[in-house]
Amino acid sequence: TVVRGVAREPVKAATAGDIVSVSVTGFIPRWTQSLVSHAKVPPVECQPIDPPVIAARASVNDSPLAGKDGKYITMNSIGERLEKEALTNPAIEIEQSPNRDYFEIRGRGEM
């Protein structure tokens, strides 16, 4: 699928400058992986990025209003959402505490 303006059009081939959407099955590709047309074609190496410069902790809300508002109100749902974001966002790193009571989110730019 190629994006042209605000519409998506299915195509057999794309050219330089096209924004392409690719569906794969069997695995979840990372942003550092290259897709190639044939096994003999070498993938393009990923350029290293700068390490994170800011960190924040997300922990259990133990205030009197805990669980009253929001979609992600448990540590498990917050963790699932953070893992999903880390798959597509190369600017963040997620680490869970040894006691599983908070997540440390490290990133660059705006968090």
Coordinates of C-alpha atoms in Angstrom, one line a residue:
T1 CA 0.0 0.0 0.0
V2 CA 1.3 3.4 -0.9
V3 CA 0.2 6.7 0.7
R4 CA -0.7 9.4 -1.8
G5 CA -2.0 12.5 -0.1
V6 CA -4.5 11.3 2.5
A7 CA -5.5 8.1 0.5
R8 CA -3.9 4.7 0.5
E9 CA -3.6 2.8 -2.8
P10 CA -2.5 -0.8 -3.3
V11 CA 0.4 -1.1 -5.7
K12 CA 2.7 -3.9 -7.0
A13 CA 5.9 -1.7 -6.9
A14 CA 7.0 1.5 -5.2
T15 CA 9.5 4.1 -6.3
A16 CA 11.9 6.3 -4.4
G17 CA 10.1 8.8 -2.2
D18 CA 6.9 6.8 -1.8
I19 CA 5.7 6.2 1.7
V20 CA 5.0 2.4 1.8
S21 CA 3.0 0.3 4.3
V22 CA 4.0 -3.4 4.4
S23 CA 2.2 -6.2 6.2
V24 CA 4.2 -9.2 7.4
T25 CA 3.1 -12.3 9.2
G26 CA 5.0 -14.6 11.6
F27 CA 7.0 -12.0 13.4
I28 CA 7.0 -8.3 14.6
P29 CA 9.6 -6.3 12.7
R30 CA 11.6 -3.8 14.7
W31 CA 12.4 -0.3 13.3
T32 CA 16.0 -1.4 13.0
Q33 CA 15.3 -4.1 10.5
S34 CA 15.5 -3.8 6.7
L35 CA 13.2 -5.5 4.2
V36 CA 14.9 -6.8 1.1
S37 CA 13.6 -8.2 -2.1
H38 CA 15.7 -11.3 -2.1
A39 CA 17.8 -13.3 0.4
K40 CA 21.0 -12.5 -1.5
V41 CA 20.5 -8.8 -1.2
P42 CA 22.3 -7.5 1.9
P43 CA 20.1 -5.4 4.2
V44 CA 21.0 -1.8 4.9
E45 CA 22.7 -1.4 8.3
C46 CA 20.9 0.7 10.9
Q47 CA 22.7 3.9 11.9
P48 CA 23.2 4.1 15.7
I49 CA 21.1 6.7 17.5
D50 CA 22.1 8.9 20.5
P51 CA 21.4 7.3 23.9
P52 CA 18.4 8.6 26.0
V53 CA 19.0 11.8 27.9
I54 CA 15.9 12.0 30.1
A55 CA 14.2 9.4 32.3
A56 CA 10.9 9.1 34.1
R57 CA 9.3 6.5 36.4
A58 CA 5.7 5.3 36.0
S59 CA 4.5 3.6 39.1
V60 CA 1.3 2.4 40.7
N61 CA -1.1 5.2 41.6
D62 CA -1.8 4.8 45.3
S63 CA -3.7 8.1 45.7
P64 CA -7.4 8.1 47.0
L65 CA -8.5 8.6 43.3
A66 CA -6.7 5.6 42.0
G67 CA -8.6 3.7 39.3
K68 CA -11.3 6.4 39.0
D69 CA -10.2 7.7 35.6
G70 CA -8.3 6.6 32.5
K71 CA -8.0 3.6 30.3
Y72 CA -4.7 2.2 31.5
I73 CA -5.1 1.8 35.3
T74 CA -3.2 -1.3 36.1
M75 CA 0.6 -1.9 35.9
N76 CA 0.0 -4.7 33.4
S77 CA -2.0 -2.5 31.1
I78 CA 0.5 0.3 31.4
G79 CA 3.4 -2.2 30.7
E80 CA 1.6 -3.6 27.6
R81 CA 1.0 -0.1 26.3
L82 CA 4.7 0.9 26.9
E83 CA 6.0 -2.3 25.1
K84 CA 3.7 -1.5 22.2
E85 CA 5.1 2.0 21.9
A86 CA 8.7 0.8 22.2
L87 CA 8.2 -1.4 19.2
T88 CA 7.7 1.5 16.9
N89 CA 9.4 4.4 18.7
P90 CA 13.2 4.2 18.5
A91 CA 13.6 7.2 20.9
I92 CA 12.4 5.4 24.1
E93 CA 13.7 2.5 26.2
I94 CA 11.5 0.7 28.8
E95 CA 12.7 -1.2 31.8
Q96 CA 10.7 -2.8 34.5
S97 CA 11.9 -2.7 38.1
P98 CA 13.1 -5.9 39.8
N99 CA 10.0 -5.8 42.1
R100 CA 7.7 -5.1 39.2
D101 CA 6.2 -2.0 40.9
Y102 CA 7.3 0.7 38.4
F103 CA 8.6 1.2 34.9
E104 CA 11.6 3.4 34.0
I105 CA 11.1 5.1 30.7
R106 CA 14.2 6.6 29.1
G107 CA 14.0 8.8 26.0
R108 CA 15.2 11.6 23.8
G109 CA 13.3 14.7 22.9
E110 CA 9.7 15.1 24.1
M111 CA 8.3 12.4 26.3

